[in-house]
Structure formats: structure tokens, C-alpha cells
mmCIF file with all atom_site columns, C-alpha atoms in Angstrom:
data_model
loop_
_atom_site.group_PDB
_atom_site.id
_atom_site.type_symbol
_atom_site.label_atom_id
_atom_site.label_alt_id
_atom_site.label_comp_id
_atom_site.label_asym_id
_atom_site.label_entity_id
_atom_site.label_seq_id
_atom_site.pdbx_PDB_ins_code
_atom_site.Cartn_x
_atom_site.Cartn_y
_atom_site.Cartn_z
_atom_site.occupancy
_atom_site.B_iso_or_equiv
_atom_site.pdbx_formal_charge
_atom_site.auth_seq_id
_atom_site.auth_comp_id
_atom_site.auth_asym_id
_atom_site.auth_atom_id
_atom_site.pdbx_PDB_model_num
ATOM 1   C CA . MET A 1 1   ? 6.741   -7.390  15.766  1.00 0.00 ? 68  MET A CA 1
ATOM 2   C CA . GLU A 1 2   ? 8.295   -8.503  19.018  1.00 0.00 ? 69  GLU A CA 1
ATOM 3   C CA . GLY A 1 3   ? 5.766   -8.703  21.795  1.00 0.00 ? 70  GLY A CA 1
ATOM 4   C CA . SER A 1 4   ? 2.763   -8.814  19.441  1.00 0.00 ? 71  SER A CA 1
ATOM 5   C CA . ILE A 1 5   ? 0.123   -11.449 20.110  1.00 0.00 ? 72  ILE A CA 1
ATOM 6   C CA . LEU A 1 6   ? -0.911  -11.629 16.482  1.00 0.00 ? 73  LEU A CA 1
ATOM 7   C CA . ASN A 1 7   ? -0.479  -15.062 14.973  1.00 0.00 ? 74  ASN A CA 1
ATOM 8   C CA . ILE A 1 8   ? -0.377  -14.715 11.205  1.00 0.00 ? 75  ILE A CA 1
ATOM 9   C CA . ASN A 1 9   ? -0.137  -17.936 9.235   1.00 0.00 ? 76  ASN A CA 1
ATOM 10  C CA . GLY A 1 10  ? 0.015   -18.737 5.569   1.00 0.00 ? 77  GLY A CA 1
ATOM 11  C CA . ILE A 1 11  ? 2.695   -16.228 4.619   1.00 0.00 ? 78  ILE A CA 1
ATOM 12  C CA . PRO A 1 12  ? 4.435   -17.630 1.521   1.00 0.00 ? 79  PRO A CA 1
ATOM 13  C CA . ASN A 1 13  ? 8.168   -18.255 1.480   1.00 0.00 ? 80  ASN A CA 1
ATOM 14  C CA . GLN A 1 14  ? 9.615   -15.403 -0.531  1.00 0.00 ? 81  GLN A CA 1
ATOM 15  C CA . ALA A 1 15  ? 13.283  -16.033 0.212   1.00 0.00 ? 82  ALA A CA 1
ATOM 16  C CA . ASN A 1 16  ? 14.245  -16.421 -3.449  1.00 0.00 ? 83  ASN A CA 1
ATOM 17  C CA . THR A 1 17  ? 12.253  -13.543 -4.892  1.00 0.00 ? 84  THR A CA 1
ATOM 18  C CA . LEU A 1 18  ? 15.019  -10.958 -4.877  1.00 0.00 ? 85  LEU A CA 1
ATOM 19  C CA . GLN A 1 19  ? 17.609  -13.511 -5.949  1.00 0.00 ? 86  GLN A CA 1
ATOM 20  C CA . GLN A 1 20  ? 15.444  -14.229 -8.981  1.00 0.00 ? 87  GLN A CA 1
ATOM 21  C CA . ALA A 1 21  ? 15.006  -10.503 -9.607  1.00 0.00 ? 88  ALA A CA 1
ATOM 22  C CA . ALA A 1 22  ? 18.786  -10.088 -9.540  1.00 0.00 ? 89  ALA A CA 1
ATOM 23  C CA . LEU A 1 23  ? 19.060  -12.555 -12.441 1.00 0.00 ? 90  LEU A CA 1
ATOM 24  C CA . ILE A 1 24  ? 16.735  -10.547 -14.698 1.00 0.00 ? 91  ILE A CA 1
ATOM 25  C CA . PRO A 1 25  ? 18.793  -9.140  -17.587 1.00 0.00 ? 92  PRO A CA 1
ATOM 26  C CA . GLY A 1 26  ? 19.469  -5.465  -17.168 1.00 0.00 ? 93  GLY A CA 1
ATOM 27  C CA . THR A 1 27  ? 18.743  -5.068  -13.472 1.00 0.00 ? 94  THR A CA 1
ATOM 28  C CA . LYS A 1 28  ? 22.395  -4.410  -12.720 1.00 0.00 ? 95  LYS A CA 1
ATOM 29  C CA . ASN A 1 29  ? 23.511  -2.540  -15.810 1.00 0.00 ? 96  ASN A CA 1
ATOM 30  C CA . GLY A 1 30  ? 20.390  -0.487  -16.546 1.00 0.00 ? 97  GLY A CA 1
ATOM 31  C CA . ASP A 1 31  ? 19.644  -2.236  -19.876 1.00 0.00 ? 98  ASP A CA 1
ATOM 32  C CA . PRO A 1 32  ? 17.123  0.030   -21.688 1.00 0.00 ? 99  PRO A CA 1
ATOM 33  C CA . THR A 1 33  ? 15.343  -3.092  -22.966 1.00 0.00 ? 100 THR A CA 1
ATOM 34  C CA . GLU A 1 34  ? 14.505  -3.984  -19.381 1.00 0.00 ? 101 GLU A CA 1
ATOM 35  C CA . ASP A 1 35  ? 13.260  -0.447  -18.713 1.00 0.00 ? 102 ASP A CA 1
ATOM 36  C CA . ALA A 1 36  ? 11.035  -0.735  -21.777 1.00 0.00 ? 103 ALA A CA 1
ATOM 37  C CA . GLY A 1 37  ? 9.685   -4.003  -20.417 1.00 0.00 ? 104 GLY A CA 1
ATOM 38  C CA . LEU A 1 38  ? 8.907   -2.316  -17.107 1.00 0.00 ? 105 LEU A CA 1
ATOM 39  C CA . GLU A 1 39  ? 7.092   0.528   -18.859 1.00 0.00 ? 106 GLU A CA 1
ATOM 40  C CA . MET A 1 40  ? 5.013   -1.983  -20.831 1.00 0.00 ? 107 MET A CA 1
ATOM 41  C CA . ALA A 1 41  ? 4.110   -3.836  -17.617 1.00 0.00 ? 108 ALA A CA 1
ATOM 42  C CA . ILE A 1 42  ? 3.086   -0.616  -15.870 1.00 0.00 ? 109 ILE A CA 1
ATOM 43  C CA . THR A 1 43  ? 1.038   0.454   -18.908 1.00 0.00 ? 110 THR A CA 1
ATOM 44  C CA . SER A 1 44  ? -0.684  -2.923  -18.859 1.00 0.00 ? 111 SER A CA 1
ATOM 45  C CA . GLU A 1 45  ? -1.488  -2.513  -15.153 1.00 0.00 ? 112 GLU A CA 1
ATOM 46  C CA . ALA A 1 46  ? -2.846  0.975   -15.844 1.00 0.00 ? 113 ALA A CA 1
ATOM 47  C CA . LYS A 1 47  ? -5.203  -0.377  -18.501 1.00 0.00 ? 114 LYS A CA 1
ATOM 48  C CA . LYS A 1 48  ? -6.418  -3.051  -16.087 1.00 0.00 ? 115 LYS A CA 1
ATOM 49  C CA . THR A 1 49  ? -7.010  -0.390  -13.438 1.00 0.00 ? 116 THR A CA 1
ATOM 50  C CA . ASP A 1 50  ? -9.016  1.698   -15.908 1.00 0.00 ? 117 ASP A CA 1
ATOM 51  C CA . GLU A 1 51  ? -11.099 -1.300  -16.931 1.00 0.00 ? 118 GLU A CA 1
ATOM 52  C CA . HIS A 1 52  ? -11.704 -2.410  -13.346 1.00 0.00 ? 119 HIS A CA 1
ATOM 53  C CA . VAL A 1 53  ? -12.267 0.481   -10.959 1.00 0.00 ? 120 VAL A CA 1
ATOM 54  C CA . PHE A 1 54  ? -9.813  0.123   -8.063  1.00 0.00 ? 121 PHE A CA 1
ATOM 55  C CA . TYR A 1 55  ? -12.125 1.631   -5.460  1.00 0.00 ? 122 TYR A CA 1
ATOM 56  C CA . GLU A 1 56  ? -15.536 3.221   -5.634  1.00 0.00 ? 123 GLU A CA 1
ATOM 57  C CA . TYR A 1 57  ? -17.463 4.978   -2.879  1.00 0.00 ? 124 TYR A CA 1
ATOM 58  C CA . LYS A 1 58  ? -20.520 3.110   -1.630  1.00 0.00 ? 125 LYS A CA 1
ATOM 59  C CA . LYS A 1 59  ? -22.979 4.803   0.689   1.00 0.00 ? 126 LYS A CA 1
ATOM 60  C CA . GLU A 1 60  ? -23.739 1.688   2.783   1.00 0.00 ? 127 GLU A CA 1
ATOM 61  C CA . PRO A 1 61  ? -21.074 -0.958  2.015   1.00 0.00 ? 128 PRO A CA 1
ATOM 62  C CA . TRP A 1 62  ? -22.050 -3.031  5.061   1.00 0.00 ? 129 TRP A CA 1
ATOM 63  C CA . LEU A 1 63  ? -25.241 -3.948  3.200   1.00 0.00 ? 130 LEU A CA 1
ATOM 64  C CA . LEU A 1 64  ? -23.270 -5.170  0.182   1.00 0.00 ? 131 LEU A CA 1
ATOM 65  C CA . GLU A 1 65  ? -20.294 -6.987  1.712   1.00 0.00 ? 132 GLU A CA 1
ATOM 66  C CA . SER A 1 66  ? -20.530 -10.472 3.189   1.00 0.00 ? 133 SER A CA 1
ATOM 67  C CA . ILE A 1 67  ? -18.957 -9.730  6.556   1.00 0.00 ? 134 ILE A CA 1
ATOM 68  C CA . ASN A 1 68  ? -21.083 -10.543 9.562   1.00 0.00 ? 135 ASN A CA 1
ATOM 69  C CA . GLU A 1 69  ? -24.838 -10.630 9.947   1.00 0.00 ? 136 GLU A CA 1
ATOM 70  C CA . HIS A 1 70  ? -24.515 -8.527  13.091  1.00 0.00 ? 137 HIS A CA 1
ATOM 71  C CA . ILE A 1 71  ? -22.811 -5.652  11.239  1.00 0.00 ? 138 ILE A CA 1
ATOM 72  C CA . THR A 1 72  ? -25.811 -3.632  10.116  1.00 0.00 ? 139 THR A CA 1
ATOM 73  C CA . ASN A 1 73  ? -24.736 -0.017  10.572  1.00 0.00 ? 140 ASN A CA 1
ATOM 74  C CA . ARG A 1 74  ? -21.868 2.365   9.894   1.00 0.00 ? 141 ARG A CA 1
ATOM 75  C CA . ILE A 1 75  ? -20.487 2.429   13.440  1.00 0.00 ? 142 ILE A CA 1
ATOM 76  C CA . ASP A 1 76  ? -20.099 -1.356  13.628  1.00 0.00 ? 143 ASP A CA 1
ATOM 77  C CA . TYR A 1 77  ? -18.769 -1.486  10.065  1.00 0.00 ? 144 TYR A CA 1
ATOM 78  C CA . VAL A 1 78  ? -16.061 1.080   10.813  1.00 0.00 ? 145 VAL A CA 1
ATOM 79  C CA . ALA A 1 79  ? -15.087 -0.757  14.011  1.00 0.00 ? 146 ALA A CA 1
ATOM 80  C CA . HIS A 1 80  ? -14.726 -3.957  11.982  1.00 0.00 ? 147 HIS A CA 1
ATOM 81  C CA . LYS A 1 81  ? -12.679 -2.216  9.283   1.00 0.00 ? 148 LYS A CA 1
ATOM 82  C CA . LYS A 1 82  ? -10.313 -0.768  11.885  1.00 0.00 ? 149 LYS A CA 1
ATOM 83  C CA . ILE A 1 83  ? -9.563  -4.280  13.124  1.00 0.00 ? 150 ILE A CA 1
ATOM 84  C CA . VAL A 1 84  ? -9.030  -5.417  9.533   1.00 0.00 ? 151 VAL A CA 1
ATOM 85  C CA . ASP A 1 85  ? -6.680  -2.458  9.044   1.00 0.00 ? 152 ASP A CA 1
ATOM 86  C CA . VAL A 1 86  ? -4.510  -3.486  12.009  1.00 0.00 ? 153 VAL A CA 1
ATOM 87  C CA . LEU A 1 87  ? -4.273  -7.080  10.785  1.00 0.00 ? 154 LEU A CA 1
ATOM 88  C CA . GLU A 1 88  ? -3.452  -6.037  7.218   1.00 0.00 ? 155 GLU A CA 1
ATOM 89  C CA . LEU A 1 89  ? -0.710  -3.694  8.424   1.00 0.00 ? 156 LEU A CA 1
ATOM 90  C CA . ALA A 1 90  ? 0.784   -6.451  10.580  1.00 0.00 ? 157 ALA A CA 1
ATOM 91  C CA . LEU A 1 91  ? 0.906   -8.780  7.578   1.00 0.00 ? 158 LEU A CA 1
ATOM 92  C CA . ILE A 1 92  ? 2.444   -6.086  5.387   1.00 0.00 ? 159 ILE A CA 1
ATOM 93  C CA . ASN A 1 93  ? 5.058   -5.484  8.084   1.00 0.00 ? 160 ASN A CA 1
ATOM 94  C CA . VAL A 1 94  ? 6.038   -9.161  8.151   1.00 0.00 ? 161 VAL A CA 1
ATOM 95  C CA . THR A 1 95  ? 6.305   -9.356  4.365   1.00 0.00 ? 162 THR A CA 1
ATOM 96  C CA . TYR A 1 96  ? 8.237   -6.102  4.090   1.00 0.00 ? 163 TYR A CA 1
ATOM 97  C CA . ASP A 1 97  ? 10.687  -7.275  6.743   1.00 0.00 ? 164 ASP A CA 1
ATOM 98  C CA . SER A 1 98  ? 11.334  -10.359 4.625   1.00 0.00 ? 165 SER A CA 1
ATOM 99  C CA . PHE A 1 99  ? 11.828  -8.167  1.564   1.00 0.00 ? 166 PHE A CA 1
ATOM 100 C CA . ARG A 1 100 ? 14.350  -5.947  3.351   1.00 0.00 ? 167 ARG A CA 1
ATOM 101 C CA . LYS A 1 101 ? 16.348  -8.937  4.561   1.00 0.00 ? 168 LYS A CA 1
ATOM 102 C CA . ASP A 1 102 ? 16.557  -10.344 1.041   1.00 0.00 ? 169 ASP A CA 1
ATOM 103 C CA . LEU A 1 103 ? 17.483  -6.921  -0.324  1.00 0.00 ? 170 LEU A CA 1
ATOM 104 C CA . GLN A 1 104 ? 20.342  -6.701  2.177   1.00 0.00 ? 171 GLN A CA 1
ATOM 105 C CA . GLU A 1 105 ? 21.695  -10.005 0.880   1.00 0.00 ? 172 GLU A CA 1
ATOM 106 C CA . THR A 1 106 ? 21.281  -9.361  -2.843  1.00 0.00 ? 173 THR A CA 1
ATOM 107 C CA . HIS A 1 107 ? 21.788  -5.590  -3.111  1.00 0.00 ? 174 HIS A CA 1
ATOM 108 C CA . PRO A 1 108 ? 23.377  -4.286  0.112   1.00 0.00 ? 175 PRO A CA 1
ATOM 109 C CA . GLU A 1 109 ? 24.411  -1.063  -1.626  1.00 0.00 ? 176 GLU A CA 1
ATOM 110 C CA . ILE A 1 110 ? 20.724  -0.283  -2.256  1.00 0.00 ? 177 ILE A CA 1
ATOM 111 C CA . ALA A 1 111 ? 19.452  -1.593  1.075   1.00 0.00 ? 178 ALA A CA 1
ATOM 112 C CA . GLY A 1 112 ? 21.561  1.003   2.867   1.00 0.00 ? 179 GLY A CA 1
ATOM 113 C CA . LYS A 1 113 ? 19.818  3.885   1.107   1.00 0.00 ? 180 LYS A CA 1
ATOM 114 C CA . LYS A 1 114 ? 16.681  5.629   2.337   1.00 0.00 ? 181 LYS A CA 1
ATOM 115 C CA . PHE A 1 115 ? 13.481  4.993   0.410   1.00 0.00 ? 182 PHE A CA 1
ATOM 116 C CA . GLY A 1 116 ? 9.776   4.506   0.919   1.00 0.00 ? 183 GLY A CA 1
ATOM 117 C CA . PHE A 1 117 ? 6.999   3.137   -1.252  1.00 0.00 ? 184 PHE A CA 1
ATOM 118 C CA . THR A 1 118 ? 3.398   3.752   -2.185  1.00 0.00 ? 185 THR A CA 1
ATOM 119 C CA . LEU A 1 119 ? 0.882   2.822   -4.912  1.00 0.00 ? 186 LEU A CA 1
ATOM 120 C CA . ASN A 1 120 ? 0.847   4.733   -8.186  1.00 0.00 ? 187 ASN A CA 1
ATOM 121 C CA . GLU A 1 121 ? -2.194  5.407   -10.375 1.00 0.00 ? 188 GLU A CA 1
ATOM 122 C CA . SER A 1 122 ? -1.957  1.943   -11.949 1.00 0.00 ? 189 SER A CA 1
ATOM 123 C CA . ALA A 1 123 ? -1.955  0.337   -8.469  1.00 0.00 ? 190 ALA A CA 1
ATOM 124 C CA . SER A 1 124 ? 1.653   -0.824  -8.814  1.00 0.00 ? 191 SER A CA 1
ATOM 125 C CA . ILE A 1 125 ? 4.155   -0.253  -6.014  1.00 0.00 ? 192 ILE A CA 1
ATOM 126 C CA . LYS A 1 126 ? 6.145   2.935   -6.579  1.00 0.00 ? 193 LYS A CA 1
ATOM 127 C CA . ILE A 1 127 ? 9.492   3.669   -4.921  1.00 0.00 ? 194 ILE A CA 1
ATOM 128 C CA . ILE A 1 128 ? 9.901   6.990   -3.091  1.00 0.00 ? 195 ILE A CA 1
ATOM 129 C CA . ASP A 1 129 ? 13.457  8.379   -3.089  1.00 0.00 ? 196 ASP A CA 1
ATOM 130 C CA . TYR A 1 130 ? 13.799  10.345  0.154   1.00 0.00 ? 197 TYR A CA 1
ATOM 131 C CA . ASP A 1 131 ? 17.117  12.088  -0.417  1.00 0.00 ? 198 ASP A CA 1
ATOM 132 C CA . ASN A 1 132 ? 17.800  11.628  -4.154  1.00 0.00 ? 199 ASN A CA 1
ATOM 133 C CA . SER A 1 133 ? 20.366  8.952   -3.333  1.00 0.00 ? 200 SER A CA 1
ATOM 134 C CA . LEU A 1 134 ? 18.860  6.326   -5.647  1.00 0.00 ? 201 LEU A CA 1
ATOM 135 C CA . THR A 1 135 ? 20.184  6.047   -9.182  1.00 0.00 ? 202 THR A CA 1
ATOM 136 C CA . GLU A 1 136 ? 17.832  5.211   -12.042 1.00 0.00 ? 203 GLU A CA 1
ATOM 137 C CA . ASN A 1 137 ? 19.199  1.676   -11.960 1.00 0.00 ? 204 ASN A CA 1
ATOM 138 C CA . ASP A 1 138 ? 18.557  1.475   -8.199  1.00 0.00 ? 205 ASP A CA 1
ATOM 139 C CA . LYS A 1 139 ? 14.936  2.498   -8.775  1.00 0.00 ? 206 LYS A CA 1
ATOM 140 C CA . SER A 1 140 ? 14.589  -0.047  -11.564 1.00 0.00 ? 207 SER A CA 1
ATOM 141 C CA . VAL A 1 141 ? 15.967  -2.858  -9.393  1.00 0.00 ? 208 VAL A CA 1
ATOM 142 C CA . LEU A 1 142 ? 13.768  -1.887  -6.440  1.00 0.00 ? 209 LEU A CA 1
ATOM 143 C CA . THR A 1 143 ? 10.643  -1.474  -8.556  1.00 0.00 ? 210 THR A CA 1
ATOM 144 C CA . HIS A 1 144 ? 11.061  -4.890  -10.172 1.00 0.00 ? 211 HIS A CA 1
ATOM 145 C CA . ALA A 1 145 ? 11.960  -6.586  -6.908  1.00 0.00 ? 212 ALA A CA 1
ATOM 146 C CA . ILE A 1 146 ? 9.212   -5.158  -4.712  1.00 0.00 ? 213 ILE A CA 1
ATOM 147 C CA . ASN A 1 147 ? 6.496   -5.640  -7.321  1.00 0.00 ? 214 ASN A CA 1
ATOM 148 C CA . GLY A 1 148 ? 7.866   -9.150  -7.809  1.00 0.00 ? 215 GLY A CA 1
ATOM 149 C CA . PHE A 1 149 ? 6.528   -10.013 -4.405  1.00 0.00 ? 216 PHE A CA 1
ATOM 150 C CA . ARG A 1 150 ? 3.123   -10.645 -5.912  1.00 0.00 ? 217 ARG A CA 1
ATOM 151 C CA . GLU A 1 151 ? 1.530   -11.320 -2.550  1.00 0.00 ? 218 GLU A CA 1
ATOM 152 C CA . PHE A 1 152 ? 3.101   -8.127  -1.236  1.00 0.00 ? 219 PHE A CA 1
ATOM 153 C CA . LYS A 1 153 ? 1.617   -5.969  -3.961  1.00 0.00 ? 220 LYS A CA 1
ATOM 154 C CA . GLU A 1 154 ? -1.768  -7.559  -3.397  1.00 0.00 ? 221 GLU A CA 1
ATOM 155 C CA . GLN A 1 155 ? -1.430  -6.928  0.347   1.00 0.00 ? 222 GLN A CA 1
ATOM 156 C CA . ILE A 1 156 ? -0.691  -3.249  -0.295  1.00 0.00 ? 223 ILE A CA 1
ATOM 157 C CA . GLN A 1 157 ? -3.565  -2.962  -2.753  1.00 0.00 ? 224 GLN A CA 1
ATOM 158 C CA . GLN A 1 158 ? -6.009  -4.548  -0.326  1.00 0.00 ? 225 GLN A CA 1
ATOM 159 C CA . HIS A 1 159 ? -4.887  -2.280  2.503   1.00 0.00 ? 226 HIS A CA 1
ATOM 160 C CA . ALA A 1 160 ? -5.170  0.775   0.260   1.00 0.00 ? 227 ALA A CA 1
ATOM 161 C CA . LYS A 1 161 ? -8.827  -0.102  -0.309  1.00 0.00 ? 228 LYS A CA 1
ATOM 162 C CA . THR A 1 162 ? -9.317  -0.459  3.447   1.00 0.00 ? 229 THR A CA 1
ATOM 163 C CA . VAL A 1 163 ? -7.767  2.979   3.974   1.00 0.00 ? 230 VAL A CA 1
ATOM 164 C CA . MET A 1 164 ? -10.008 4.538   1.314   1.00 0.00 ? 231 MET A CA 1
ATOM 165 C CA . THR A 1 165 ? -13.057 2.897   2.883   1.00 0.00 ? 232 THR A CA 1
ATOM 166 C CA . LEU A 1 166 ? -12.197 4.242   6.326   1.00 0.00 ? 233 LEU A CA 1
ATOM 167 C CA . VAL A 1 167 ? -11.512 7.721   4.974   1.00 0.00 ? 234 VAL A CA 1
ATOM 168 C CA . ASP A 1 168 ? -15.007 7.695   3.455   1.00 0.00 ? 235 ASP A CA 1
ATOM 169 C CA . HIS A 1 169 ? -16.909 6.130   6.361   1.00 0.00 ? 236 HIS A CA 1
ATOM 170 C CA . ASP A 1 170 ? -15.009 6.858   9.587   1.00 0.00 ? 237 ASP A CA 1
ATOM 171 C CA . HIS A 1 171 ? -16.763 10.185  10.088  1.00 0.00 ? 238 HIS A CA 1
ATOM 172 C CA . GLU A 1 172 ? -15.535 10.504  13.651  1.00 0.00 ? 239 GLU A CA 1
ATOM 173 C CA . THR A 1 173 ? -11.929 10.635  12.408  1.00 0.00 ? 240 THR A CA 1
ATOM 174 C CA . PHE A 1 174 ? -12.197 12.187  8.946   1.00 0.00 ? 241 PHE A CA 1
ATOM 175 C CA . GLY A 1 175 ? -15.617 13.838  8.865   1.00 0.00 ? 242 GLY A CA 1
ATOM 176 C CA . GLY A 1 176 ? -16.129 12.805  5.241   1.00 0.00 ? 243 GLY A CA 1
ATOM 177 C CA . ARG A 1 177 ? -13.933 15.752  4.270   1.00 0.00 ? 244 ARG A CA 1
ATOM 178 C CA . TYR A 1 178 ? -11.008 14.093  2.492   1.00 0.00 ? 245 TYR A CA 1
ATOM 179 C CA . LYS A 1 179 ? -10.632 12.816  -1.054  1.00 0.00 ? 246 LYS A CA 1
ATOM 180 C CA . LEU A 1 180 ? -8.517  9.674   -1.333  1.00 0.00 ? 247 LEU A CA 1
ATOM 181 C CA . ASP A 1 181 ? -8.543  7.341   -4.318  1.00 0.00 ? 248 ASP A CA 1
ATOM 182 C CA . ILE A 1 182 ? -6.000  5.609   -6.536  1.00 0.00 ? 249 ILE A CA 1
ATOM 183 C CA . SER A 1 183 ? -5.440  8.804   -8.550  1.00 0.00 ? 250 SER A CA 1
ATOM 184 C CA . ASN A 1 184 ? -3.932  10.708  -5.607  1.00 0.00 ? 251 ASN A CA 1
ATOM 185 C CA . PHE A 1 185 ? -2.878  7.869   -3.283  1.00 0.00 ? 252 PHE A CA 1
ATOM 186 C CA . GLN A 1 186 ? 0.834   8.282   -4.091  1.00 0.00 ? 253 GLN A CA 1
ATOM 187 C CA . ASP A 1 187 ? 0.664   11.937  -3.014  1.00 0.00 ? 254 ASP A CA 1
ATOM 188 C CA . VAL A 1 188 ? -0.860  11.047  0.353   1.00 0.00 ? 255 VAL A CA 1
ATOM 189 C CA . ILE A 1 189 ? 0.350   7.687   1.687   1.00 0.00 ? 256 ILE A CA 1
ATOM 190 C CA . ASP A 1 190 ? 3.971   6.629   2.267   1.00 0.00 ? 257 ASP A CA 1
ATOM 191 C CA . TYR A 1 191 ? 4.243   3.029   3.464   1.00 0.00 ? 258 TYR A CA 1
ATOM 192 C CA . GLY A 1 192 ? 7.940   3.494   4.181   1.00 0.00 ? 259 GLY A CA 1
ATOM 193 C CA . LYS A 1 193 ? 7.076   5.896   6.993   1.00 0.00 ? 260 LYS A CA 1
ATOM 194 C CA . ILE A 1 194 ? 4.246   3.651   8.181   1.00 0.00 ? 261 ILE A CA 1
ATOM 195 C CA . MET A 1 195 ? 6.573   0.640   8.359   1.00 0.00 ? 262 MET A CA 1
ATOM 196 C CA . SER A 1 196 ? 9.176   2.659   10.276  1.00 0.00 ? 263 SER A CA 1
ATOM 197 C CA . THR A 1 197 ? 6.825   3.073   13.245  1.00 0.00 ? 264 THR A CA 1
ATOM 198 C CA . SER A 1 198 ? 5.823   0.448   15.792  1.00 0.00 ? 265 SER A CA 1
ATOM 199 C CA . VAL A 1 199 ? 2.952   -1.891  14.935  1.00 0.00 ? 266 VAL A CA 1
ATOM 200 C CA . GLN A 1 200 ? 0.830   -0.161  17.562  1.00 0.00 ? 267 GLN A CA 1
ATOM 201 C CA . LYS A 1 201 ? 1.292   3.238   15.881  1.00 0.00 ? 268 LYS A CA 1
ATOM 202 C CA . MET A 1 202 ? 0.962   2.286   12.203  1.00 0.00 ? 269 MET A CA 1
ATOM 203 C CA . GLN A 1 203 ? -2.741  3.102   12.019  1.00 0.00 ? 270 GLN A CA 1
ATOM 204 C CA . ASP A 1 204 ? -2.157  6.492   13.636  1.00 0.00 ? 271 ASP A CA 1
ATOM 205 C CA . GLU A 1 205 ? 0.632   7.192   11.138  1.00 0.00 ? 272 GLU A CA 1
ATOM 206 C CA . TRP A 1 206 ? -1.469  6.715   8.001   1.00 0.00 ? 273 TRP A CA 1
ATOM 207 C CA . ILE A 1 207 ? -4.350  8.648   9.562   1.00 0.00 ? 274 ILE A CA 1
ATOM 208 C CA . GLN A 1 208 ? -1.966  11.559  10.167  1.00 0.00 ? 275 GLN A CA 1
ATOM 209 C CA . GLN A 1 209 ? -0.737  11.309  6.564   1.00 0.00 ? 276 GLN A CA 1
ATOM 210 C CA . VAL A 1 210 ? -4.296  11.535  5.246   1.00 0.00 ? 277 VAL A CA 1
ATOM 211 C CA . GLN A 1 211 ? -5.126  14.513  7.446   1.00 0.00 ? 278 GLN A CA 1
ATOM 212 C CA . SER A 1 212 ? -1.908  16.290  6.431   1.00 0.00 ? 279 SER A CA 1
ATOM 213 C CA . ASN A 1 213 ? -1.653  15.402  2.740   1.00 0.00 ? 280 ASN A CA 1
ATOM 214 C CA . ALA A 1 214 ? -5.063  14.535  1.301   1.00 0.00 ? 281 ALA A CA 1
ATOM 215 C CA . GLU A 1 215 ? -7.099  16.999  -0.695  1.00 0.00 ? 282 GLU A CA 1
ATOM 216 C CA . LYS A 1 216 ? -10.210 18.234  1.067   1.00 0.00 ? 283 LYS A CA 1
ATOM 217 C CA . ARG A 1 217 ? -13.547 17.792  -0.667  1.00 0.00 ? 284 ARG A CA 1
ATOM 218 C CA . ASP A 1 218 ? -15.830 20.658  -1.617  1.00 0.00 ? 285 ASP A CA 1
ATOM 219 C CA . PHE A 1 219 ? -18.544 18.680  0.126   1.00 0.00 ? 286 PHE A CA 1
ATOM 220 C CA . SER A 1 220 ? -18.870 16.072  2.870   1.00 0.00 ? 287 SER A CA 1
ATOM 221 C CA . TYR A 1 221 ? -20.304 12.573  2.543   1.00 0.00 ? 288 TYR A CA 1
ATOM 222 C CA . ILE A 1 222 ? -22.033 13.127  5.883   1.00 0.00 ? 289 ILE A CA 1
ATOM 223 C CA . SER A 1 223 ? -25.734 13.813  5.437   1.00 0.00 ? 290 SER A CA 1
ATOM 224 C CA . VAL A 1 224 ? -27.231 16.388  7.777   1.00 0.00 ? 291 VAL A CA 1
ATOM 225 C CA . ALA A 1 225 ? -30.935 15.877  8.364   1.00 0.00 ? 292 ALA A CA 1
ATOM 226 C CA . VAL A 1 226 ? -33.029 18.676  9.824   1.00 0.00 ? 293 VAL A CA 1
#
């Protein structure tokens, strides 16, 4: 983030997160008990996601959200959300950089491999293995470690909702043509690729991913009045 004028405060100290993850029984030897624990945690998250809808389309969200009294239409709302998107991506970038540095110290053999990440259907962070270089144990270690950054997972979840909102309401960019929700998010968005670009190009990267990977709707949310 060199050269950026953003001043982001309040980022928690996560220096010991991966060290703590490394002490979890089974993260180094692939203990099946640990894998079972992970499956139970993911199942629990999935149930929570089913009970509480992750994201739901709203026709005029600017009338429902407490944002700014001057935001009273779609154009202003989208402009506001684009600014929010940039700030959220900058924060994610800072946190992910901290995660990668800790990973290099605790698991250098994994840090040197190529991987990305996204959100799965239960809104947990899912590791993407780019070249099939990750072993099952590598994936287990990474999944535990990256989801262990509780603030990080929440940051990703919040940004995912911002992305879904923009896909639905930024008609100038998406035309209301694309379907993006938590059920297909992992097939569309790769945060590894987003984080590999410059801060200035991160928004363009996820927009390109949506336009290239997202399923197109049979209808458009844009109303055409005669």
C-alpha cells in the first residue's frame, strides 16, 4: 500500500494468530480428528447461514440503510458503495499482508506455494489451490489459519455483501444482468487474484471477475417504463 493516502486505524494485532494455529493438534500431521472438527465447524457455519440469509436483494436499499440523509437515490447510493468498496479492499489488503507474513514465519513451505481464497456457501473462507501443489494437510492448515483471523473473515464477508449490492444496483457497470449470491460466490470471486493487483486496480479486478464468471440472469433488475 505504499503511496496510498488511506489512513486505516483500529486494525487488531494478529501477530500470534498463525503461531496459535500451528499449536492446534493435527495441523502438522493431518490428524483425522482435527479434520472432523473442521467439518463440524463448517457445518455449523452453514446452518447459521441458512438461518440468517447472508444477502438478500432489496429494490431500494438506500431507503432502509442508515447511511446519509443526502443519499436518496440509486446513483448516489452506488457512488457511496463504491467508496466503501475501496476502503474495505484496502483493509483486507492490510490484514492479508499480515497473514502472509505470519504464514512465512510459521509455515514457509506452504507460504511458497500458490493459492487464492474465496467464500464458500457457508460464508467461511475457502482456499483455492491454483496448481494442485497443496496437500490435504496444507489445505487444512491454511483453512484453519485464515479463518482463525476472525476479523479477516468478517472483513471478507462484509466486502462480499458490498460486491453483491453493487452487482445488483450498479446498472451502469452490470446492467442488472448478473446473479451473484453466497451460493455461487466461490465460483466467481477469487480474492487471491484481487490481492495480487495494486490497490488502485482491485475494484476493476473483481468487476472483471463478475463479468467473466458470474451466471447471467434470465431477467434484469432494471425496470423499463414506457
